[in-house]
Amino acid sequence: MATHQEITESLKAFTEGYSKNQRLKAMNRDWDRNVLVLADDIESAHTLVLKDGELSFSEGKTVDPDLTVISNSDTLADMFFGDITPTEPYMNGTLRIIGSEDDILRLDFISLLIWGE
Amino acid sequence: MLTLRTVVATSAGLTLASSSFVAAIQVAGFLAGDSAWLAVLVGGLLCLAAGACFSELNGILPSAAGIRLYFGRAFGEKTALTVSMLYMLIIMGVVGAESFVLAKVLNQAIPRVEPLVWIVILQVAATLMNIRGIKIAGVFQDAITYGLMISIILISYLGLKKIDFELAAPFVTGGAGSLFSAVAVGIFLFVGFEWVTPLAEEVTDSRLISRGMFLAVGLLSVVYSLFTVVAAASVPREELVSSPVPQLLFAKTVLGDAGVIWAVVISLAASVTTFNAGMISISRFFYATARENALPPVFSRISMRYLTPWVSILAVFAVGLTLSVIILFTGKYLVLVNMAAAAECAVYALAGVSVLVLRKKIRDRRDTFTIPWGPVIPVVTTAVFALLAAGVFVTDPYAAVWTAAGLGLIWWYVHRIVPVLKEKARASRAPRRRSRAASGPAQGVVPAGPASDVDPDKV
């Protein structure tokens, strides 16, 4: 089981990886989204905010998320650190993402472009 | 957010294809009298039972991953991957058969252009649309689907008037065996209606998906029944059954030369949604499978310009084109129709079993849809569709041989190659989380990802 702090660290790594990639920023210039990241085994909630191509995150929940990412703390930490791809837990049901299919795919594209294949 | 109108249009639009006319006429070919409607209706009712199973599965495990997730939880990862891959391969075959049928229709309208040229044009156009991320959805999808259904009902009505049709033998099937074979092939008419379940997160009320599926199957049953009965009564049955373009023969009989234009417009409209939805689904499946390291990583390359998995789309194009050309030169388009019908039956049978297994495995269910009457409907769904799949294979041994070959090959791939790919991916990935934990979070140094290794913008 990962801690809330580890998930925070993983999201920090994720946003740092994102901000180093100019093409990603250009790609998401018109894709403004609030992404709620929830752990289902510990008390932990974070919000990723994509606005004008820039990605930031904060601890706590957002009121009206466009996408909600729910999984156990270990999977969330591994995924945002890039140790696992989101697809594997998504396909076996460990990871649940509530949102449109296109938005889910875009989130996976972002992860791919930050952490590679 | 999607409305019920669009959910119905999406579900029905995925199944309405040019090759559906071929399957509908094959249904009539099995039966005596005017009883084709009976087989279509029975097929529709059975699909409603399967639809109920999908609704419950989607309630238990709401995810766009669909059968990949349901079967994975019920039967294990390897079985789920094998079934999903085989299913996708067969759907690629349907896309190939679809372009063959459409090319034949277009060739009848413009004989100077050979079917092979039409096939290439159609598939290149569909591929470019997909690479550019153009998606038929919303109001456009509604207009195409409802326009198609109204148009088919209208021409069937004109056909009724023209031949002064009287329903002489609506229940004369020619025997239970004939009805069974007709129902089995008739399942093809509904292939893909359940693909709408992943849209559960895009509607205001998830029950709209179940309602939409049921309405779509009901509407399709009426439309197909009418078309099949009237077409079989208007044109000599042998001529229709042996033709890859029965809708064109029927339209010519009813409308004369104008019928060719009707057939071209209807076939184009029917195929465009099938190409679009089929190619998008298959290419995304390829992409997702590569992302979970079950296919080589090259399939996860994406275009930065259009945000689409271009390598996967090109792979679908290559396989689809190859299959279309094989169909064109062998004329064995019915084998693919039968393989798709059998595969769909097998998937529905497994969906029934999955409901039973997951009811036992996952007891923590919030307020989700449960099929009434306990295990009755899932058990009936499983038994009937398993029998129908067997029935298709008995009717068409070629379909059985090709399906068995595909299953064997994919089974071998999943058990021998996939573990190697997964191990290779695991070994090549540096564990950032553990290394970071060891060095301490205060340092905050994050290894840069190999984003620069990804150079997808090559379209």
Coordinates of C-alpha atoms in Angstrom, one line a residue:
Chain A
M1 CA 0.0 0.0 0.0
A2 CA 1.3 3.4 -0.9
T3 CA 0.9 6.5 1.2
H4 CA -0.8 9.7 0.3
Q5 CA 2.6 11.3 0.3
E6 CA 3.8 8.8 -2.3
I7 CA 0.9 9.6 -4.6
T8 CA 1.7 13.3 -4.2
E9 CA 5.3 12.5 -5.2
S10 CA 4.1 10.5 -8.2
L11 CA 1.9 13.3 -9.4
K12 CA 4.8 15.7 -8.9
A13 CA 6.9 13.5 -11.1
F14 CA 4.1 13.3 -13.6
T15 CA 3.6 17.1 -13.8
E16 CA 7.4 17.6 -14.0
G17 CA 7.7 15.2 -16.9
Y18 CA 4.8 16.9 -18.6
S19 CA 6.2 20.4 -18.2
K20 CA 9.5 19.3 -19.8
N21 CA 7.6 18.3 -23.0
Q22 CA 6.8 21.3 -25.2
R23 CA 4.9 19.1 -27.7
L24 CA 2.6 17.8 -25.0
K25 CA 1.8 21.4 -24.0
A26 CA 1.0 22.3 -27.6
M27 CA -1.1 19.1 -28.0
N28 CA -3.2 20.0 -25.0
R29 CA -3.5 23.8 -25.6
D30 CA -7.3 23.4 -26.2
W31 CA -7.9 20.5 -23.8
D32 CA -8.9 22.1 -20.5
R33 CA -9.8 19.4 -18.0
N34 CA -10.1 18.8 -14.3
V35 CA -9.0 15.3 -13.4
L36 CA -9.8 13.9 -9.9
V37 CA -7.4 11.2 -8.7
L38 CA -8.9 9.1 -5.9
A39 CA -7.4 6.2 -4.0
D40 CA -9.9 3.6 -2.9
D41 CA -7.9 2.0 -0.1
I42 CA -6.6 5.0 1.7
E43 CA -7.8 8.6 2.3
S44 CA -6.3 10.3 -0.6
A45 CA -7.6 12.7 -3.2
H46 CA -5.7 14.9 -5.7
T47 CA -6.8 17.1 -8.6
L48 CA -4.9 17.5 -11.8
V49 CA -5.7 20.7 -13.7
L50 CA -5.0 21.1 -17.3
K51 CA -5.5 24.6 -18.5
D52 CA -4.1 26.3 -21.7
G53 CA -1.7 23.4 -22.1
E54 CA -0.2 23.7 -18.6
L55 CA -0.6 20.9 -16.0
S56 CA -0.7 21.5 -12.3
F57 CA -2.0 19.5 -9.4
S58 CA -3.3 20.1 -5.9
E59 CA -4.2 18.0 -2.9
G60 CA -7.9 17.5 -2.3
K61 CA -11.0 17.1 -4.5
T62 CA -12.5 19.2 -7.2
V63 CA -16.3 19.7 -7.4
D64 CA -17.0 18.9 -11.0
P65 CA -14.3 16.7 -12.5
D66 CA -14.2 15.9 -16.2
L67 CA -12.4 12.7 -15.5
T68 CA -12.2 10.7 -12.3
V69 CA -9.3 8.2 -11.9
I70 CA -9.9 5.6 -9.2
S71 CA -7.6 2.9 -8.1
N72 CA -5.7 1.5 -5.1
S73 CA -2.9 3.7 -3.8
D74 CA -0.1 1.3 -5.1
T75 CA -1.4 1.4 -8.6
L76 CA -1.9 5.2 -8.6
A77 CA 1.7 5.7 -7.4
D78 CA 3.2 3.2 -9.8
M79 CA 1.2 4.6 -12.7
F80 CA 2.0 8.3 -12.2
F81 CA 5.6 7.5 -11.6
G82 CA 5.5 5.7 -15.0
D83 CA 6.5 2.3 -13.5
I84 CA 3.4 0.7 -15.1
T85 CA 1.2 1.8 -18.0
P86 CA -2.4 2.8 -17.2
T87 CA -3.7 0.2 -19.7
E88 CA -2.7 -2.9 -17.7
P89 CA -4.7 -2.0 -14.6
Y90 CA -7.5 -0.5 -16.7
M91 CA -7.9 -3.8 -18.6
N92 CA -7.9 -5.9 -15.5
G93 CA -10.3 -3.6 -13.7
T94 CA -7.9 -2.4 -11.0
L95 CA -8.1 1.1 -12.4
R96 CA -11.4 2.8 -13.1
I97 CA -11.7 6.0 -15.1
I98 CA -15.0 7.8 -15.3
G99 CA -15.2 10.0 -18.4
S100 CA -15.6 10.0 -22.1
E101 CA -13.7 7.4 -24.1
D102 CA -11.8 10.1 -26.0
D103 CA -10.7 11.8 -22.8
I104 CA -9.5 8.5 -21.3
L105 CA -7.5 7.9 -24.5
R106 CA -6.0 11.4 -24.3
L107 CA -4.9 10.8 -20.7
D108 CA -3.2 7.6 -21.8
F109 CA -1.5 9.5 -24.7
I110 CA -0.1 12.0 -22.1
S111 CA 1.2 9.2 -20.0
L112 CA 2.8 7.5 -23.0
L113 CA 4.5 10.8 -24.1
I114 CA 5.8 11.5 -20.6
W115 CA 7.1 8.0 -19.7
G116 CA 7.5 6.4 -23.1
E117 CA 6.4 3.0 -24.3
Chain B
M1 CA -24.0 14.2 -22.8
L2 CA -25.7 11.7 -25.2
T3 CA -29.4 11.4 -25.5
L4 CA -31.5 8.3 -25.9
R5 CA -32.0 9.1 -29.6
T6 CA -28.2 9.1 -30.1
V7 CA -27.7 5.9 -28.1
V8 CA -30.3 4.1 -30.2
A9 CA -28.7 5.6 -33.4
T10 CA -25.2 4.5 -32.3
S11 CA -26.3 1.0 -31.4
A12 CA -28.3 0.5 -34.5
G13 CA -25.8 2.3 -36.7
L14 CA -23.0 0.0 -35.7
T15 CA -25.0 -3.0 -37.0
L16 CA -26.5 -1.5 -40.1
A17 CA -24.0 -2.4 -42.9
S18 CA -24.0 -3.2 -46.6
S19 CA -23.1 -6.8 -45.7
S20 CA -26.3 -6.9 -43.4
F21 CA -28.4 -7.0 -46.6
V22 CA -26.4 -10.1 -47.7
A23 CA -26.9 -11.8 -44.4
A24 CA -30.6 -10.9 -44.4
I25 CA -31.1 -12.6 -47.7
Q26 CA -29.1 -15.6 -46.5
V27 CA -31.6 -15.9 -43.7
A28 CA -34.4 -16.0 -46.3
G29 CA -32.5 -18.5 -48.3
F30 CA -32.7 -21.1 -45.5
L31 CA -36.4 -20.8 -45.2
A32 CA -39.5 -21.7 -47.2
G33 CA -42.5 -19.4 -47.6
D34 CA -42.5 -15.9 -46.2
S35 CA -41.1 -16.8 -42.8
A36 CA -37.8 -14.9 -42.9
W37 CA -39.3 -12.4 -40.5
L38 CA -39.7 -15.1 -37.9
A39 CA -36.0 -15.9 -37.9
V40 CA -35.0 -12.2 -37.7
L41 CA -37.4 -11.7 -34.8
V42 CA -36.2 -14.8 -32.9
G43 CA -32.6 -13.6 -33.5
G44 CA -33.6 -10.1 -32.2
L45 CA -35.2 -11.6 -29.1
L46 CA -32.1 -13.7 -28.4
C47 CA -30.0 -10.6 -28.8
L48 CA -32.2 -8.8 -26.3
A49 CA -31.3 -11.5 -23.8
A50 CA -27.6 -11.0 -24.6
G51 CA -28.1 -7.3 -24.3
A52 CA -29.5 -7.8 -20.8
C53 CA -26.3 -9.8 -19.9
F54 CA -24.2 -6.9 -21.2
S55 CA -26.2 -4.4 -19.2
E56 CA -25.6 -6.3 -16.0
L57 CA -21.9 -6.8 -16.8
N58 CA -21.6 -3.1 -17.4
G59 CA -23.3 -2.4 -14.1
I60 CA -20.9 -4.7 -12.3
L61 CA -17.7 -3.5 -14.1
P62 CA -18.5 -0.1 -15.8
S63 CA -15.6 0.4 -18.2
A64 CA -14.9 1.1 -21.8
A65 CA -12.7 -2.0 -21.8
G66 CA -15.9 -4.1 -22.3
I67 CA -15.5 -7.8 -22.9
R68 CA -11.7 -7.6 -22.3
L69 CA -12.5 -6.8 -18.7
Y70 CA -15.6 -8.9 -18.2
F71 CA -14.0 -12.0 -19.6
G72 CA -10.7 -11.3 -17.8
R73 CA -12.4 -11.2 -14.4
A74 CA -14.6 -14.2 -15.2
F75 CA -12.1 -16.5 -17.0
G76 CA -8.6 -15.1 -16.5
E77 CA -6.4 -12.7 -18.5
K78 CA -5.2 -15.1 -21.1
T79 CA -8.6 -16.4 -22.1
A80 CA -9.9 -12.8 -22.3
L81 CA -7.0 -11.7 -24.5
T82 CA -7.4 -14.7 -26.8
V83 CA -11.2 -14.2 -27.2
S84 CA -10.8 -10.4 -27.7
M85 CA -8.0 -10.8 -30.3
L86 CA -10.0 -13.4 -32.2
Y87 CA -13.1 -11.3 -32.1
M88 CA -11.2 -8.2 -33.3
L89 CA -9.6 -10.2 -36.1
I90 CA -13.0 -11.4 -37.3
I91 CA -14.4 -7.9 -37.1
M92 CA -11.5 -6.9 -39.4
G93 CA -12.7 -9.5 -41.7
V94 CA -16.2 -8.0 -41.6
V95 CA -14.7 -4.6 -42.6
G96 CA -13.0 -6.5 -45.5
A97 CA -16.3 -8.1 -46.5
E98 CA -18.1 -4.8 -46.1
S99 CA -15.7 -3.0 -48.5
F100 CA -16.1 -5.9 -51.0
V101 CA -19.9 -5.6 -51.0
L102 CA -19.8 -1.8 -51.3
A103 CA -17.2 -2.1 -54.1
K104 CA -19.5 -4.5 -56.0
V105 CA -22.5 -2.0 -55.6
L106 CA -20.4 0.9 -56.8
N107 CA -19.1 -1.2 -59.7
Q108 CA -22.7 -1.9 -60.8
A109 CA -23.3 1.9 -60.8
I110 CA -20.0 2.8 -62.5
P111 CA -18.9 -0.4 -64.4
R112 CA -15.8 1.3 -65.8
V113 CA -14.2 1.3 -62.3
E114 CA -13.2 -2.1 -61.2
P115 CA -14.2 -3.4 -57.7
L116 CA -10.5 -3.7 -56.8
V117 CA -10.0 0.1 -57.4
W118 CA -13.2 0.8 -55.4
I119 CA -11.9 -1.3 -52.5
V120 CA -8.6 0.6 -52.4
I121 CA -10.3 4.0 -52.7
L122 CA -12.8 3.1 -49.9
Q123 CA -10.2 1.7 -47.5
V124 CA -7.7 4.5 -48.1
A125 CA -10.5 7.1 -47.5
A126 CA -11.6 5.3 -44.3
T127 CA -8.0 5.1 -43.1
L128 CA -7.3 8.7 -43.8
M129 CA -10.5 9.7 -41.9
N130 CA -9.4 7.6 -38.9
I131 CA -5.8 8.9 -38.9
R132 CA -7.2 12.5 -39.0
G133 CA -9.4 11.6 -36.1
I134 CA -12.7 12.3 -37.9
K135 CA -15.4 10.5 -36.1
I136 CA -19.0 10.1 -37.2
A137 CA -21.0 10.9 -34.0
G138 CA -23.9 12.8 -32.6
V139 CA -26.4 14.4 -34.9
F140 CA -24.7 13.1 -38.1
Q141 CA -24.8 9.5 -36.7
D142 CA -28.5 10.1 -35.9
A143 CA -29.3 11.4 -39.4
I144 CA -27.5 8.5 -41.1
T145 CA -29.1 5.7 -39.0
Y146 CA -32.7 7.0 -38.9
G147 CA -32.5 8.1 -42.6
L148 CA -31.3 4.5 -43.4
M149 CA -34.1 2.9 -41.5
I150 CA -36.8 5.1 -42.9
S151 CA -35.5 4.6 -46.4
I152 CA -35.4 0.8 -46.1
I153 CA -39.0 0.8 -44.7
L154 CA -40.1 3.1 -47.6
I155 CA -38.6 1.0 -50.4
S156 CA -40.0 -2.2 -48.7
Y157 CA -43.4 -0.6 -48.7
L158 CA -43.1 0.4 -52.4
G159 CA -42.1 -3.2 -53.1
L160 CA -45.2 -4.5 -51.3
K161 CA -47.4 -2.3 -53.4
K162 CA -45.6 -3.2 -56.7
I163 CA -46.0 -6.9 -56.4
D164 CA -49.4 -6.7 -54.6
F165 CA -47.8 -8.7 -51.8
E166 CA -49.9 -11.0 -49.6
L167 CA -48.3 -12.8 -46.6
A168 CA -49.2 -16.3 -47.8
A169 CA -47.1 -18.6 -45.6
P170 CA -45.7 -16.6 -42.7
F171 CA -45.0 -19.6 -40.5
V172 CA -43.9 -22.2 -43.1
T173 CA -40.2 -22.5 -42.3
G174 CA -39.3 -25.8 -44.0
G175 CA -38.5 -27.4 -40.7
A176 CA -36.8 -26.7 -37.3
G177 CA -33.4 -27.3 -38.8
S178 CA -33.9 -24.6 -41.4
L179 CA -35.2 -22.1 -38.8
F180 CA -32.2 -22.9 -36.6
S181 CA -29.7 -22.2 -39.4
A182 CA -31.5 -19.1 -40.4
V183 CA -31.5 -17.7 -36.8
A184 CA -27.8 -18.6 -36.5
V185 CA -26.8 -16.5 -39.6
G186 CA -29.4 -13.9 -38.6
I187 CA -27.3 -13.0 -35.5
F188 CA -25.0 -11.3 -38.0
L189 CA -27.7 -8.7 -38.5
F190 CA -27.2 -7.5 -35.0
V191 CA -23.4 -7.8 -34.8
G192 CA -22.1 -4.9 -32.7
F193 CA -25.3 -3.6 -31.1
E194 CA -23.8 -4.0 -27.7
W195 CA -20.7 -1.9 -28.6
V196 CA -22.7 1.0 -27.2
T197 CA -22.2 -0.2 -23.6
P198 CA -18.8 1.6 -23.2
L199 CA -20.7 4.9 -23.6
A200 CA -22.3 4.4 -20.2
E201 CA -20.1 7.2 -18.8
E202 CA -21.4 9.6 -21.5
V203 CA -25.1 9.6 -20.7
T204 CA -27.0 11.4 -18.0
D205 CA -28.6 8.1 -16.8
S206 CA -26.7 4.8 -17.4
R207 CA -30.1 3.0 -17.8
L208 CA -30.4 4.9 -21.1
I209 CA -27.8 2.5 -22.5
S210 CA -30.0 -0.6 -21.8
R211 CA -33.1 1.2 -23.1
G212 CA -31.2 2.3 -26.2
M213 CA -29.9 -1.2 -26.9
F214 CA -33.3 -2.7 -26.6
L215 CA -34.9 -0.1 -28.7
A216 CA -32.2 -0.5 -31.4
V217 CA -32.6 -4.2 -31.5
G218 CA -36.4 -3.8 -31.8
L219 CA -36.2 -1.3 -34.6
L220 CA -33.6 -3.3 -36.4
S221 CA -35.8 -6.5 -36.2
V222 CA -38.7 -4.6 -37.8
V223 CA -36.6 -3.1 -40.6
Y224 CA -34.7 -6.3 -41.4
S225 CA -37.9 -8.4 -41.3
L226 CA -39.7 -6.1 -43.7
F227 CA -36.8 -5.9 -46.1
T228 CA -36.1 -9.6 -46.1
V229 CA -39.6 -10.7 -46.6
V230 CA -40.4 -8.2 -49.4
A231 CA -37.1 -8.6 -51.2
A232 CA -37.4 -12.4 -51.2
A233 CA -40.9 -12.1 -52.6
S234 CA -39.9 -9.6 -55.2
V235 CA -36.8 -11.1 -56.8
P236 CA -36.2 -14.9 -57.5
R237 CA -34.7 -16.2 -54.3
E238 CA -31.9 -18.1 -56.0
E239 CA -30.8 -14.9 -57.8
L240 CA -30.8 -13.0 -54.5
V241 CA -29.0 -15.6 -52.4
S242 CA -26.2 -16.0 -54.9
S243 CA -25.6 -12.3 -55.3
P244 CA -23.2 -10.2 -53.1
V245 CA -25.5 -7.1 -53.8
P246 CA -29.1 -8.3 -53.1
Q247 CA -30.1 -4.8 -52.1
L248 CA -29.3 -3.6 -55.6
L249 CA -31.2 -6.3 -57.3
F250 CA -34.2 -5.6 -55.1
A251 CA -34.0 -1.8 -55.6
K252 CA -33.8 -2.2 -59.4
T253 CA -36.9 -4.4 -59.3
V254 CA -38.8 -1.9 -57.3
L255 CA -37.5 1.4 -58.7
G256 CA -36.0 0.5 -62.1
D257 CA -32.8 2.4 -62.9
A258 CA -33.3 4.8 -60.1
G259 CA -32.9 1.8 -57.8
V260 CA -29.2 1.7 -58.6
I261 CA -28.9 5.2 -57.2
W262 CA -30.9 4.2 -54.1
A263 CA -28.7 1.2 -53.6
V264 CA -25.5 3.2 -53.9
V265 CA -26.7 5.9 -51.5
I266 CA -28.0 3.3 -49.0
S267 CA -24.9 1.1 -49.2
L268 CA -22.6 4.1 -48.8
A269 CA -24.5 5.4 -45.8
A270 CA -24.6 1.9 -44.2
S271 CA -20.9 1.3 -44.8
V272 CA -19.6 4.6 -43.6
T273 CA -20.7 4.1 -40.0
T274 CA -19.5 0.5 -40.1
F275 CA -16.1 1.5 -41.5
N276 CA -15.8 4.3 -39.0
A277 CA -16.8 2.5 -35.9
G278 CA -15.1 -0.8 -36.9
M279 CA -11.8 0.8 -37.8
I280 CA -11.8 3.1 -34.7
S281 CA -12.6 0.2 -32.4
I282 CA -10.0 -2.2 -33.9
S283 CA -7.2 0.3 -34.0
R284 CA -7.9 1.4 -30.4
F285 CA -7.9 -2.2 -29.4
F286 CA -4.5 -2.7 -31.1
Y287 CA -3.2 0.4 -29.4
A288 CA -4.5 -0.6 -26.0
T289 CA -3.1 -4.1 -26.4
A290 CA 0.3 -2.7 -27.3
R291 CA 0.1 -0.4 -24.2
E292 CA -0.4 -3.4 -22.0
N293 CA 2.6 -5.0 -23.7
A294 CA 0.7 -7.8 -25.4
L295 CA 1.6 -6.5 -28.9
P296 CA 4.9 -5.0 -30.0
P297 CA 5.3 -1.4 -28.8
V298 CA 5.3 0.0 -32.3
F299 CA 1.5 -0.3 -32.3
S300 CA 1.3 2.3 -29.6
R301 CA 2.8 5.0 -31.7
I302 CA 0.5 8.1 -31.9
S303 CA 0.3 11.0 -34.2
M304 CA 0.9 14.3 -32.3
R305 CA -0.9 16.2 -35.0
Y306 CA -4.1 14.2 -35.0
L307 CA -3.8 12.4 -31.7
T308 CA -4.6 9.0 -33.2
P309 CA -2.7 5.7 -33.0
W310 CA -1.5 5.9 -36.6
V311 CA 0.5 2.6 -36.7
S312 CA -2.5 0.6 -35.4
I313 CA -4.7 2.3 -38.0
L314 CA -2.3 1.5 -40.8
A315 CA -2.1 -2.1 -39.6
V316 CA -5.9 -2.4 -39.7
F317 CA -5.8 -0.9 -43.2
A318 CA -3.2 -3.5 -44.3
V319 CA -5.1 -6.5 -42.9
G320 CA -8.5 -5.2 -44.1
L321 CA -7.2 -4.5 -47.6
T322 CA -5.5 -8.0 -47.8
L323 CA -8.8 -9.7 -46.6
S324 CA -10.8 -7.7 -49.1
V325 CA -8.5 -8.6 -52.0
I326 CA -8.7 -12.3 -50.9
I327 CA -12.5 -12.1 -50.8
L328 CA -12.5 -10.4 -54.2
F329 CA -10.5 -13.2 -55.9
T330 CA -12.1 -16.1 -54.1
G331 CA -15.7 -14.8 -53.8
K332 CA -15.9 -16.3 -50.3
Y333 CA -17.5 -13.3 -48.7
L334 CA -20.1 -15.5 -47.0
V335 CA -17.4 -17.3 -45.0
L336 CA -16.6 -14.0 -43.2
V337 CA -20.3 -13.3 -42.6
N338 CA -20.6 -16.8 -41.0
M339 CA -17.4 -16.4 -39.0
A340 CA -18.7 -13.1 -37.6
A341 CA -22.1 -14.6 -36.8
A342 CA -20.4 -17.5 -35.0
A343 CA -17.9 -15.3 -33.2
E344 CA -20.8 -13.0 -32.0
C345 CA -22.7 -16.1 -30.8
A346 CA -19.6 -17.3 -28.9
V347 CA -19.1 -13.8 -27.3
Y348 CA -22.8 -13.7 -26.3
A349 CA -22.6 -17.2 -24.8
L350 CA -19.5 -16.2 -22.8
A351 CA -21.2 -13.0 -21.7
G352 CA -24.0 -15.3 -20.2
V353 CA -21.4 -17.4 -18.3
S354 CA -19.6 -14.2 -17.2
V355 CA -22.7 -12.9 -15.5
L356 CA -23.1 -16.1 -13.6
V357 CA -19.4 -16.2 -12.6
L358 CA -19.2 -12.5 -11.7
R359 CA -22.4 -12.6 -9.6
K360 CA -20.5 -15.1 -7.4
K361 CA -17.1 -13.3 -7.5
I362 CA -18.2 -9.7 -7.0
R363 CA -20.8 -9.5 -4.2
D364 CA -20.2 -5.9 -3.4
R365 CA -22.6 -4.4 -5.9
R366 CA -24.1 -1.0 -5.5
D367 CA -27.4 -0.1 -7.1
T368 CA -26.8 -1.7 -10.5
F369 CA -29.0 -3.4 -13.0
T370 CA -29.6 -7.1 -12.3
I371 CA -31.4 -9.4 -14.8
P372 CA -34.7 -10.6 -13.3
W373 CA -35.4 -14.3 -12.7
G374 CA -32.0 -15.2 -11.3
P375 CA -29.8 -17.4 -13.5
V376 CA -32.5 -18.2 -16.1
I377 CA -31.7 -15.6 -18.7
P378 CA -27.9 -15.9 -18.5
V379 CA -28.2 -19.7 -18.7
V380 CA -30.6 -19.6 -21.6
T381 CA -28.4 -17.0 -23.4
T382 CA -25.3 -19.2 -22.9
A383 CA -26.9 -22.5 -24.1
V384 CA -28.8 -21.0 -27.1
F385 CA -25.9 -19.0 -28.4
A386 CA -23.4 -21.8 -27.9
L387 CA -25.7 -24.0 -30.0
L388 CA -26.1 -21.3 -32.6
A389 CA -22.3 -21.0 -32.9
A390 CA -22.1 -24.7 -33.4
G391 CA -24.9 -24.5 -35.9
V392 CA -23.1 -21.9 -38.0
F393 CA -20.0 -24.1 -38.1
V394 CA -22.0 -27.2 -39.2
T395 CA -23.6 -25.1 -42.0
D396 CA -20.3 -23.7 -43.1
P397 CA -17.3 -25.9 -42.4
Y398 CA -14.9 -23.3 -44.0
A399 CA -15.9 -20.9 -41.3
A400 CA -15.2 -23.6 -38.7
V401 CA -11.8 -24.3 -40.1
W402 CA -10.7 -20.7 -40.4
T403 CA -12.0 -19.9 -37.0
A404 CA -10.2 -22.9 -35.4
A405 CA -7.0 -21.9 -37.2
G406 CA -7.3 -18.3 -36.0
L407 CA -8.1 -19.4 -32.5
G408 CA -5.1 -21.8 -32.4
L409 CA -2.7 -19.1 -33.7
I410 CA -3.9 -16.5 -31.2
W411 CA -3.9 -19.1 -28.4
W412 CA -0.2 -19.8 -29.2
Y413 CA 0.6 -16.1 -29.4
V414 CA -1.0 -15.3 -26.1
H415 CA 0.7 -18.2 -24.3
R416 CA 4.1 -18.1 -25.9
I417 CA 4.8 -14.6 -27.2
V418 CA 2.9 -12.3 -24.9
P419 CA 4.8 -13.4 -21.7
V420 CA 8.1 -12.7 -23.5
L421 CA 6.9 -9.2 -24.6
K422 CA 5.6 -8.5 -21.1
E423 CA 8.9 -9.6 -19.5
K424 CA 10.9 -7.6 -22.0
A425 CA 8.9 -4.5 -21.2
R426 CA 9.2 -5.1 -17.4
A427 CA 13.0 -5.4 -17.7
S428 CA 13.4 -2.3 -19.8
R429 CA 11.5 -0.1 -17.4
A430 CA 13.5 1.6 -14.6
P431 CA 11.5 1.5 -11.4
R432 CA 11.2 5.2 -10.7
R433 CA 9.0 4.9 -7.6
R434 CA 11.3 2.5 -5.7
S435 CA 14.4 4.4 -6.7
R436 CA 12.8 7.6 -5.6
A437 CA 11.7 6.1 -2.3
A438 CA 15.3 4.9 -1.7
S439 CA 16.8 8.3 -2.4
G440 CA 14.1 10.1 -0.4
P441 CA 11.3 12.3 -1.6
A442 CA 13.1 15.5 -0.5
Q443 CA 15.5 15.4 -3.4
G444 CA 12.6 15.6 -5.8
V445 CA 14.7 14.5 -8.8
V446 CA 12.6 12.7 -11.3
P447 CA 14.2 10.8 -14.1
A448 CA 13.1 12.3 -17.4
G449 CA 10.9 9.9 -19.3
P450 CA 11.9 8.7 -22.7
A451 CA 9.4 11.0 -24.3
S452 CA 12.0 12.0 -26.8
D453 CA 12.2 8.4 -28.0
V454 CA 8.6 8.7 -29.2
D455 CA 8.6 10.2 -32.5
P456 CA 5.1 9.6 -33.7
D457 CA 4.5 12.6 -35.9
K458 CA 5.3 10.8 -39.1
V459 CA 2.0 10.8 -40.8

